[in-house]
């Protein structure tokens, strides 16, 4: 997208959003007398509340909206919530709120806590799981340290599945999209089984061929195959006791990736990957649009998840006691052609198993009293096993670096046990009818123990370069990797307080101010390629004599990160309840951020190397313009800055362009201090409209249109300006015709109708710089990128019984 188009999109989007949010103030009150917005109920504070009464920046997306819009995972949800993004990388998934996210390492838990029916779901891989038959999704921005607690230092995403009902309901929904071969079939049945027992059964199956053309295999990618099975029972044992059981299993398998080479440096330096391998000549350059074509030798990701949740609610007079027990886990195995160009260099296999047991118990006091409170305790134990397998074929181009790499294999094994407990309380003092003070605190203790083991071998001749130093050891030293073994344990604890003051300025306006802190536990680095023990590896006297860099020093343990946050906001009802406008202004300081630091070879080391400030403004509103028309809008401004980050990964030729930024030339480290994080667009926004018209013959027509806007952002964790995604605006729409009694409906569902090519993640092609340098003796490389799905138009049919 060129600059003028980007500026035009930005101006147009901001104008539309500003008009939608503020127009309600200019409409004569008489038009709103009988138009009242439907109340949105959320559980962001662990009890059902109107969204307008919650002193938090919360966006809620209803399950019906998700089903109608064809939203199948959290990544699709993020398009509708400003200051919330999800980005897939080569070997992980990054979830971000207000610019804060976790780095790329299986040892990280997400900075954004995910909770499914109250069960913590903090592993990155689970963000890819299919979503289906949801009641709502709530995105709570800012540190959520008291009631959510577990590592929710940037915010929380609370997912609530649709529940059993006493009345019978059943539906079958089918969707077909021919361009990318998408087929989606959903079945739901619910109702009373006895006078006291009700149930719900939800089944999903979904397939898609993909939208990338792999010219090496002739297949479309990424091809997906998803299934989800969920069964629920609710037993109303007595008037005061209810027991709910949910069992769920899902599978989401993906063949291929939405990755392609998007250019190289041939036009910049005279050499690039296309210079060495003519197969890439005549291809894209970094300033050209990509073409959804790729070459790869095969990528596969097979994922299985399971969970069992038991929720017990007991009413003791006006108090409610809730117990939530969860047993959950997943396993996946992946084969990653992580060089992404289709060249014969290396393959990476990854597999992971995770099991978690959790128990939460809380007491909720009645509302309307002078003092209202929630107190509780939480326990969680988990077991994580990870293994990766790095292979270099005997015919690999990497043998140009060293003949000892022919048939090279490196395997890494990681195992971690953790145990956590927490006690929390939140007290609201209704000082007078229009003033409330809330005090909260959570004390958390956590113990982790882990071990990591790495071994290497080669099929090639491996003579000693000098006595006691093999050719392979020397090659591994260049790659910043070494066989090693580590083990350790850590104990940590934290106390996170909260203070909130609310004031009802009028019957229609609530103001609030909040101070809180956040905490994210430390842990162990899963994927560091070297030992943290400086005595392991080749002696400095040997590397110096051979003209090689000093032996690498890896990382095993990293510390917790912390946040301090301030937020003021308002929740306003306008036009006698026909419109709402909510605002939040926030300032958050983060210390000791856990980041992945480039090791100068093939990997990254985890370190607490960054401090940052995230501040900005968020607005959202709804307006029921007429009985048949409702508008929604949201707008977010984000100002993000690293305040202390001296060892980030330099981008290509940064030493030439920004010499003052280089902090360690030998390890290719540069200062990020004063810069924005990747995936932090300054402005994000959404605008939606929903219209319904009833014909006299018993038919209803509905139209839903959504505009989602993002300002430009850097799509590379090295902050490479070459990998900048320009501002864009996506248009989604749904047009439906159905019976006025909702028994059937036929719809057209359009996504990304503006056909934007959106780069969600980009980086240098691994080993491309090494290959170019070995072949030409000059500096040059190539870049790859993940791209969102282009325009799609699907036919959707739904029948209810």
Short mmCIF file of N, CA, C and O in Angstrom, two decimals, residues 437-554:
data_model
loop_
_atom_site.label_atom_id
_atom_site.label_comp_id
_atom_site.label_asym_id
_atom_site.label_seq_id
_atom_site.Cartn_x
_atom_site.Cartn_y
_atom_site.Cartn_z
N UNK A 437 -15.51 3.10 46.99
CA UNK A 437 -14.07 2.88 47.06
C UNK A 437 -13.83 1.37 47.07
O UNK A 437 -14.39 0.65 47.90
N UNK A 438 -12.99 0.91 46.16
CA UNK A 438 -12.67 -0.52 46.07
C UNK A 438 -11.19 -0.73 46.38
O UNK A 438 -10.32 -0.06 45.81
N UNK A 439 -10.93 -1.65 47.29
CA UNK A 439 -9.57 -2.04 47.65
C UNK A 439 -9.41 -3.53 47.37
O UNK A 439 -10.30 -4.32 47.69
N UNK A 440 -8.29 -3.89 46.77
CA UNK A 440 -8.07 -5.29 46.46
C UNK A 440 -6.62 -5.67 46.64
O UNK A 440 -5.72 -4.82 46.64
N UNK A 441 -6.39 -6.96 46.80
CA UNK A 441 -5.03 -7.46 46.92
C UNK A 441 -4.98 -8.94 46.61
O UNK A 441 -5.96 -9.67 46.83
N UNK A 442 -3.86 -9.37 46.09
CA UNK A 442 -3.65 -10.79 45.81
C UNK A 442 -2.22 -11.14 46.19
O UNK A 442 -1.28 -10.46 45.78
N UNK A 443 -2.08 -12.20 46.97
CA UNK A 443 -0.75 -12.71 47.32
C UNK A 443 -0.57 -14.03 46.59
O UNK A 443 -1.41 -14.94 46.69
N UNK A 444 0.54 -14.16 45.88
CA UNK A 444 0.80 -15.34 45.05
C UNK A 444 2.16 -15.92 45.40
O UNK A 444 3.14 -15.18 45.54
N UNK A 445 2.22 -17.22 45.52
CA UNK A 445 3.48 -17.92 45.67
C UNK A 445 3.58 -19.01 44.62
O UNK A 445 2.59 -19.70 44.33
N UNK A 446 4.76 -19.17 44.03
CA UNK A 446 4.91 -20.15 42.96
C UNK A 446 6.29 -20.80 43.04
O UNK A 446 7.29 -20.14 43.31
N UNK A 447 6.30 -22.11 42.80
CA UNK A 447 7.54 -22.89 42.77
C UNK A 447 7.64 -23.58 41.41
O UNK A 447 6.67 -24.18 40.93
N UNK A 448 8.82 -23.47 40.80
CA UNK A 448 9.07 -24.13 39.52
C UNK A 448 10.39 -24.88 39.60
O UNK A 448 11.35 -24.40 40.20
N UNK A 449 10.41 -26.04 38.97
CA UNK A 449 11.67 -26.77 38.80
C UNK A 449 11.74 -27.25 37.36
O UNK A 449 10.72 -27.63 36.77
N UNK A 450 12.94 -27.23 36.78
CA UNK A 450 13.07 -27.54 35.36
C UNK A 450 14.45 -28.10 35.07
O UNK A 450 15.41 -27.90 35.81
N UNK A 451 14.53 -28.83 33.95
CA UNK A 451 15.83 -29.26 33.44
C UNK A 451 15.79 -29.20 31.92
O UNK A 451 14.75 -29.38 31.29
N UNK A 452 16.96 -28.92 31.35
CA UNK A 452 17.12 -28.82 29.90
C UNK A 452 18.38 -29.57 29.50
O UNK A 452 19.43 -29.40 30.12
N UNK A 453 18.25 -30.36 28.43
CA UNK A 453 19.38 -31.17 27.98
C UNK A 453 19.47 -31.05 26.47
O UNK A 453 18.47 -31.15 25.76
N UNK A 454 20.67 -30.82 25.96
CA UNK A 454 20.90 -30.66 24.53
C UNK A 454 22.03 -31.57 24.09
O UNK A 454 23.07 -31.65 24.76
N UNK A 455 21.83 -32.29 22.96
CA UNK A 455 22.86 -33.17 22.43
C UNK A 455 22.97 -32.98 20.92
O UNK A 455 21.99 -32.59 20.26
N UNK A 456 24.15 -33.23 20.37
CA UNK A 456 24.37 -33.06 18.94
C UNK A 456 25.14 -34.25 18.37
O UNK A 456 25.83 -34.97 19.10
N UNK A 457 25.00 -34.41 17.05
CA UNK A 457 25.75 -35.46 16.35
C UNK A 457 25.86 -35.06 14.89
O UNK A 457 25.17 -34.14 14.42
N UNK A 458 26.72 -35.75 14.15
CA UNK A 458 26.87 -35.49 12.71
C UNK A 458 27.19 -36.80 12.00
O UNK A 458 27.80 -37.70 12.58
N UNK A 459 26.77 -36.89 10.74
CA UNK A 459 27.07 -38.05 9.92
C UNK A 459 28.37 -37.85 9.12
O UNK A 459 28.88 -38.78 8.50
N UNK A 460 28.87 -36.61 9.11
CA UNK A 460 30.04 -36.29 8.29
C UNK A 460 31.33 -36.60 9.05
O UNK A 460 31.34 -36.71 10.28
N UNK A 461 32.42 -36.75 8.33
CA UNK A 461 33.72 -36.87 9.01
C UNK A 461 33.94 -35.68 9.92
O UNK A 461 33.63 -34.53 9.57
N UNK A 462 34.47 -35.95 11.09
CA UNK A 462 34.58 -34.89 12.11
C UNK A 462 35.98 -34.90 12.72
O UNK A 462 36.16 -35.23 13.90
N UNK A 463 36.99 -34.55 11.93
CA UNK A 463 38.37 -34.60 12.45
C UNK A 463 38.61 -33.47 13.45
O UNK A 463 37.88 -32.46 13.49
N UNK A 464 39.65 -33.61 14.24
CA UNK A 464 40.08 -32.55 15.14
C UNK A 464 40.78 -31.46 14.35
O UNK A 464 41.68 -31.74 13.53
N UNK A 465 40.39 -30.22 14.57
CA UNK A 465 41.09 -29.08 13.98
C UNK A 465 42.42 -28.89 14.68
O UNK A 465 43.46 -28.65 14.06
N UNK A 466 42.39 -28.96 15.98
CA UNK A 466 43.58 -29.03 16.82
C UNK A 466 43.28 -30.11 17.85
O UNK A 466 42.13 -30.50 18.03
N UNK A 467 44.25 -30.65 18.54
CA UNK A 467 43.98 -31.72 19.49
C UNK A 467 42.89 -31.34 20.50
O UNK A 467 42.96 -30.29 21.15
N UNK A 468 41.85 -32.18 20.55
CA UNK A 468 40.77 -31.95 21.50
C UNK A 468 39.66 -31.05 21.01
O UNK A 468 38.67 -30.86 21.72
N UNK A 469 39.80 -30.46 19.82
CA UNK A 469 38.77 -29.57 19.28
C UNK A 469 38.38 -30.08 17.91
O UNK A 469 39.16 -30.02 16.96
N UNK A 470 37.14 -30.59 17.80
CA UNK A 470 36.68 -31.16 16.54
C UNK A 470 36.17 -30.08 15.61
O UNK A 470 35.85 -28.96 16.03
N UNK A 471 36.06 -30.47 14.34
CA UNK A 471 35.51 -29.55 13.34
C UNK A 471 34.07 -29.19 13.67
O UNK A 471 33.65 -28.04 13.51
N UNK A 472 33.31 -30.15 14.18
CA UNK A 472 31.91 -29.88 14.56
C UNK A 472 31.84 -28.90 15.72
O UNK A 472 31.00 -27.99 15.72
N UNK A 473 32.71 -29.07 16.71
CA UNK A 473 32.71 -28.13 17.85
C UNK A 473 32.98 -26.71 17.37
O UNK A 473 32.38 -25.74 17.87
N UNK A 474 33.85 -26.57 16.40
CA UNK A 474 34.17 -25.25 15.87
C UNK A 474 32.97 -24.67 15.11
O UNK A 474 32.65 -23.49 15.25
N UNK A 475 32.29 -25.53 14.32
CA UNK A 475 31.11 -25.06 13.58
C UNK A 475 30.00 -24.66 14.55
O UNK A 475 29.32 -23.65 14.34
N UNK A 476 29.80 -25.43 15.61
CA UNK A 476 28.78 -25.10 16.61
C UNK A 476 29.11 -23.79 17.31
O UNK A 476 28.20 -23.00 17.65
N UNK A 477 30.37 -23.54 17.51
CA UNK A 477 30.77 -22.27 18.13
C UNK A 477 30.37 -21.09 17.25
O UNK A 477 29.90 -20.06 17.73
N UNK A 478 30.52 -21.24 15.92
CA UNK A 478 30.11 -20.19 14.98
C UNK A 478 28.60 -20.00 15.03
O UNK A 478 28.09 -18.87 14.96
N UNK A 479 27.86 -21.12 15.17
CA UNK A 479 26.40 -21.06 15.20
C UNK A 479 25.88 -20.65 16.58
O UNK A 479 24.67 -20.56 16.78
N UNK A 480 26.77 -20.43 17.55
CA UNK A 480 26.43 -20.03 18.92
C UNK A 480 25.62 -21.11 19.64
O UNK A 480 24.66 -20.83 20.37
N UNK A 481 25.97 -22.37 19.40
CA UNK A 481 25.27 -23.50 20.02
C UNK A 481 26.30 -24.47 20.58
O UNK A 481 27.44 -24.53 20.13
N UNK A 482 25.87 -25.24 21.59
CA UNK A 482 26.78 -26.22 22.18
C UNK A 482 25.97 -27.25 22.95
O UNK A 482 24.92 -26.93 23.53
N UNK A 483 26.39 -28.51 22.96
CA UNK A 483 25.72 -29.51 23.81
C UNK A 483 25.87 -29.11 25.28
O UNK A 483 26.93 -28.65 25.70
N UNK A 484 24.80 -29.28 26.05
CA UNK A 484 24.88 -28.88 27.45
C UNK A 484 23.72 -29.49 28.24
O UNK A 484 22.77 -30.03 27.66
N UNK A 485 23.80 -29.37 29.55
CA UNK A 485 22.75 -29.84 30.44
C UNK A 485 22.59 -28.83 31.57
O UNK A 485 23.59 -28.33 32.11
N UNK A 486 21.33 -28.50 31.90
CA UNK A 486 21.03 -27.53 32.97
C UNK A 486 19.88 -28.05 33.81
O UNK A 486 19.00 -28.76 33.32
N UNK A 487 19.83 -27.66 35.05
CA UNK A 487 18.68 -27.93 35.90
C UNK A 487 18.64 -26.89 37.01
O UNK A 487 19.66 -26.28 37.35
N UNK A 488 17.46 -26.68 37.56
CA UNK A 488 17.34 -25.70 38.63
C UNK A 488 15.91 -25.58 39.12
O UNK A 488 14.99 -26.20 38.57
N UNK A 489 15.73 -24.80 40.15
CA UNK A 489 14.39 -24.54 40.69
C UNK A 489 14.35 -23.10 41.19
O UNK A 489 15.39 -22.49 41.46
N UNK A 490 13.16 -22.56 41.30
CA UNK A 490 12.99 -21.21 41.77
C UNK A 490 11.68 -21.09 42.54
O UNK A 490 10.68 -21.75 42.23
N UNK A 491 11.72 -20.25 43.58
CA UNK A 491 10.55 -19.92 44.39
C UNK A 491 10.38 -18.42 44.35
O UNK A 491 11.36 -17.67 44.52
N UNK A 492 9.17 -17.97 44.14
CA UNK A 492 8.93 -16.54 44.13
C UNK A 492 7.53 -16.24 44.66
O UNK A 492 6.65 -17.11 44.67
N UNK A 493 7.37 -15.03 45.13
CA UNK A 493 6.08 -14.61 45.65
C UNK A 493 5.87 -13.15 45.31
O UNK A 493 6.82 -12.41 45.03
N UNK A 494 4.61 -12.73 45.34
CA UNK A 494 4.31 -11.34 45.02
C UNK A 494 3.01 -10.94 45.70
O UNK A 494 2.14 -11.77 45.97
N UNK A 495 2.90 -9.64 45.96
CA UNK A 495 1.64 -9.05 46.43
C UNK A 495 1.27 -7.92 45.47
O UNK A 495 2.09 -7.03 45.20
N UNK A 496 0.08 -7.99 44.93
CA UNK A 496 -0.36 -6.98 43.96
C UNK A 496 -1.63 -6.31 44.49
O UNK A 496 -2.66 -6.95 44.65
N UNK A 497 -1.55 -5.01 44.77
CA UNK A 497 -2.71 -4.29 45.30
C UNK A 497 -3.51 -3.58 44.21
O UNK A 497 -3.04 -3.43 43.07
N UNK A 498 -4.68 -3.14 44.55
CA UNK A 498 -5.54 -2.35 43.67
C UNK A 498 -6.34 -1.36 44.49
O UNK A 498 -6.83 -1.69 45.58
N UNK A 499 -6.48 -0.14 43.96
CA UNK A 499 -7.32 0.88 44.58
C UNK A 499 -8.14 1.53 43.46
O UNK A 499 -7.57 2.00 42.47
N UNK A 500 -9.45 1.53 43.61
CA UNK A 500 -10.34 2.14 42.62
C UNK A 500 -11.35 3.04 43.32
O UNK A 500 -11.99 2.62 44.30
N UNK A 501 -11.53 4.24 42.81
CA UNK A 501 -12.54 5.17 43.31
C UNK A 501 -13.55 5.43 42.20
O UNK A 501 -13.17 5.78 41.08
N UNK A 502 -14.83 5.21 42.52
CA UNK A 502 -15.91 5.46 41.56
C UNK A 502 -16.82 6.58 42.07
O UNK A 502 -17.09 6.68 43.27
N UNK A 503 -17.28 7.39 41.13
CA UNK A 503 -18.17 8.50 41.47
C UNK A 503 -19.26 8.60 40.42
O UNK A 503 -18.96 8.71 39.22
N UNK A 504 -20.50 8.51 40.86
CA UNK A 504 -21.63 8.69 39.96
C UNK A 504 -21.90 10.17 39.81
O UNK A 504 -22.56 10.79 40.66
N UNK A 505 -21.36 10.73 38.76
CA UNK A 505 -21.51 12.17 38.52
C UNK A 505 -22.97 12.53 38.32
O UNK A 505 -23.42 13.62 38.72
N UNK A 506 -23.71 11.64 37.69
CA UNK A 506 -25.15 11.82 37.49
C UNK A 506 -25.75 10.43 37.33
O UNK A 506 -25.05 9.42 37.41
N UNK A 507 -27.05 10.38 37.11
CA UNK A 507 -27.70 9.09 36.92
C UNK A 507 -27.20 8.38 35.67
O UNK A 507 -27.37 7.16 35.53
N UNK A 508 -26.59 9.12 34.77
CA UNK A 508 -26.18 8.53 33.49
C UNK A 508 -24.67 8.54 33.28
O UNK A 508 -24.20 8.11 32.22
N UNK A 509 -23.89 9.01 34.26
CA UNK A 509 -22.43 9.09 34.09
C UNK A 509 -21.71 8.59 35.33
O UNK A 509 -21.96 9.06 36.44
N UNK A 510 -20.84 7.60 35.13
CA UNK A 510 -19.99 7.09 36.20
C UNK A 510 -18.53 7.39 35.85
O UNK A 510 -18.08 7.10 34.75
N UNK A 511 -17.80 7.96 36.80
CA UNK A 511 -16.38 8.24 36.64
C UNK A 511 -15.59 7.31 37.56
O UNK A 511 -16.06 6.95 38.65
N UNK A 512 -14.38 6.93 37.13
CA UNK A 512 -13.56 6.07 37.99
C UNK A 512 -12.09 6.39 37.81
O UNK A 512 -11.66 6.93 36.77
N UNK A 513 -11.31 6.07 38.83
CA UNK A 513 -9.85 6.18 38.79
C UNK A 513 -9.28 4.95 39.48
O UNK A 513 -9.77 4.54 40.54
N UNK A 514 -8.25 4.34 38.88
CA UNK A 514 -7.70 3.08 39.38
C UNK A 514 -6.18 3.12 39.43
O UNK A 514 -5.53 3.64 38.52
N UNK A 515 -5.67 2.58 40.52
CA UNK A 515 -4.23 2.31 40.65
C UNK A 515 -4.09 0.81 40.90
O UNK A 515 -4.77 0.24 41.77
N UNK A 516 -3.21 0.17 40.14
CA UNK A 516 -2.98 -1.25 40.36
C UNK A 516 -1.56 -1.61 39.93
O UNK A 516 -0.89 -0.85 39.23
N UNK A 517 -1.12 -2.78 40.34
CA UNK A 517 0.17 -3.29 39.92
C UNK A 517 -0.04 -4.65 39.26
O UNK A 517 -1.08 -5.30 39.45
N UNK A 518 0.95 -5.06 38.51
CA UNK A 518 0.89 -6.36 37.84
C UNK A 518 2.16 -7.15 38.05
O UNK A 518 3.23 -6.58 38.35
N UNK A 519 2.06 -8.44 37.91
CA UNK A 519 3.18 -9.34 38.16
C UNK A 519 3.10 -10.51 37.20
O UNK A 519 2.02 -11.06 36.98
N UNK A 520 4.21 -10.85 36.57
CA UNK A 520 4.29 -12.04 35.73
C UNK A 520 5.49 -12.85 36.18
O UNK A 520 6.62 -12.34 36.25
N UNK A 521 5.25 -14.11 36.50
CA UNK A 521 6.29 -14.93 37.13
C UNK A 521 7.46 -15.18 36.20
O UNK A 521 7.33 -15.15 34.97
N UNK A 522 8.60 -15.42 36.80
CA UNK A 522 9.78 -15.80 36.05
C UNK A 522 9.73 -17.27 35.68
O UNK A 522 8.73 -17.96 35.89
N UNK A 523 10.83 -17.77 35.13
CA UNK A 523 10.82 -19.17 34.71
C UNK A 523 12.15 -19.58 34.12
O UNK A 523 13.20 -19.04 34.47
N UNK A 524 12.06 -20.53 33.20
CA UNK A 524 13.26 -21.12 32.62
C UNK A 524 13.19 -21.07 31.10
O UNK A 524 12.14 -21.31 30.50
N UNK A 525 14.32 -20.75 30.50
CA UNK A 525 14.44 -20.61 29.05
C UNK A 525 14.43 -22.01 28.41
O UNK A 525 15.30 -22.83 28.66
N UNK A 526 13.44 -22.24 27.56
CA UNK A 526 13.32 -23.54 26.91
C UNK A 526 14.33 -23.70 25.78
O UNK A 526 14.91 -24.76 25.58
N UNK A 527 14.56 -22.64 24.99
CA UNK A 527 15.21 -22.80 23.70
C UNK A 527 16.59 -22.15 23.58
O UNK A 527 17.09 -21.97 22.47
N UNK A 528 17.21 -21.78 24.68
CA UNK A 528 18.57 -21.27 24.59
C UNK A 528 19.48 -22.37 24.04
O UNK A 528 19.38 -23.53 24.42
N UNK A 529 20.39 -21.99 23.14
CA UNK A 529 21.23 -22.97 22.45
C UNK A 529 22.52 -23.30 23.18
O UNK A 529 23.29 -24.14 22.70
N UNK A 530 22.79 -22.63 24.27
CA UNK A 530 24.07 -22.81 24.95
C UNK A 530 23.87 -22.83 26.46
O UNK A 530 22.83 -22.41 26.98
N UNK A 531 24.90 -23.30 27.14
CA UNK A 531 24.86 -23.38 28.60
C UNK A 531 25.06 -22.00 29.22
O UNK A 531 25.77 -21.15 28.67
N UNK A 532 24.43 -21.79 30.36
CA UNK A 532 24.62 -20.53 31.09
C UNK A 532 25.94 -20.54 31.87
O UNK A 532 26.34 -19.52 32.42
N UNK A 533 26.59 -21.69 31.91
CA UNK A 533 27.87 -21.83 32.61
C UNK A 533 28.99 -21.40 31.66
O UNK A 533 29.21 -22.01 30.61
N UNK A 534 29.72 -20.35 32.03
CA UNK A 534 30.76 -19.81 31.15
C UNK A 534 31.91 -20.80 30.97
O UNK A 534 32.69 -20.68 30.02
N UNK A 535 32.03 -21.78 31.85
CA UNK A 535 33.13 -22.74 31.73
C UNK A 535 32.85 -23.83 30.70
O UNK A 535 33.74 -24.59 30.32
N UNK A 536 31.57 -23.92 30.25
CA UNK A 536 31.23 -24.92 29.23
C UNK A 536 31.57 -24.35 27.86
O UNK A 536 31.31 -23.19 27.56
N UNK A 537 32.12 -25.18 26.98
CA UNK A 537 32.47 -24.72 25.65
C UNK A 537 33.97 -24.66 25.44
O UNK A 537 34.77 -25.06 26.30
N UNK A 538 34.38 -24.11 24.32
CA UNK A 538 35.80 -24.04 23.99
C UNK A 538 36.47 -22.95 24.81
O UNK A 538 35.92 -21.86 25.00
N UNK A 539 37.67 -23.22 25.30
CA UNK A 539 38.40 -22.20 26.06
C UNK A 539 38.69 -20.97 25.18
O UNK A 539 38.86 -21.08 23.96
N UNK A 540 38.76 -19.82 25.82
CA UNK A 540 39.02 -18.59 25.09
C UNK A 540 40.37 -18.64 24.38
O UNK A 540 40.52 -18.10 23.28
N UNK A 541 41.34 -19.33 24.98
CA UNK A 541 42.65 -19.42 24.34
C UNK A 541 42.56 -20.16 23.01
O UNK A 541 43.26 -19.83 22.05
N UNK A 542 41.66 -21.14 22.92
CA UNK A 542 41.49 -21.91 21.68
C UNK A 542 40.77 -21.08 20.63
O UNK A 542 41.20 -21.00 19.48
N UNK A 543 39.66 -20.46 21.02
CA UNK A 543 38.89 -19.68 20.03
C UNK A 543 39.70 -18.49 19.53
O UNK A 543 39.64 -18.15 18.35
N UNK A 544 40.48 -17.88 20.38
CA UNK A 544 41.32 -16.74 19.95
C UNK A 544 42.38 -17.21 18.98
O UNK A 544 42.64 -16.56 17.96
N UNK A 545 42.98 -18.35 19.26
CA UNK A 545 44.05 -18.86 18.39
C UNK A 545 43.52 -19.23 17.02
O UNK A 545 44.22 -19.10 16.01
N UNK A 546 42.25 -19.67 16.96
CA UNK A 546 41.63 -20.07 15.69
C UNK A 546 40.90 -18.91 15.01
O UNK A 546 40.30 -19.10 13.96
N UNK A 547 40.95 -17.74 15.62
CA UNK A 547 40.28 -16.58 15.03
C UNK A 547 38.77 -16.67 15.09
O UNK A 547 38.07 -16.10 14.25
N UNK A 548 38.22 -17.39 16.08
CA UNK A 548 36.79 -17.56 16.23
C UNK A 548 36.27 -16.76 17.42
O UNK A 548 37.03 -16.42 18.33
N UNK A 549 34.98 -16.44 17.42
CA UNK A 549 34.42 -15.72 18.57
C UNK A 549 34.46 -16.58 19.82
O UNK A 549 34.55 -17.81 19.75
N UNK A 550 34.39 -15.92 20.95
CA UNK A 550 34.39 -16.64 22.22
C UNK A 550 33.18 -17.57 22.29
O UNK A 550 32.16 -17.35 21.63
N UNK A 551 33.29 -18.63 23.08
CA UNK A 551 32.19 -19.59 23.22
C UNK A 551 30.93 -18.87 23.71
O UNK A 551 31.00 -17.93 24.53
N UNK A 552 29.78 -19.31 23.21
CA UNK A 552 28.53 -18.62 23.59
C UNK A 552 28.19 -18.87 25.05
O UNK A 552 28.58 -19.89 25.63
N UNK A 553 27.47 -17.95 25.62
CA UNK A 553 26.93 -18.10 26.98
C UNK A 553 25.42 -18.00 26.87
O UNK A 553 24.88 -16.98 26.42
N UNK A 554 24.73 -19.07 27.24
CA UNK A 554 23.27 -19.11 27.13
C UNK A 554 22.59 -18.63 28.40
O UNK A 554 23.22 -18.05 29.28
#
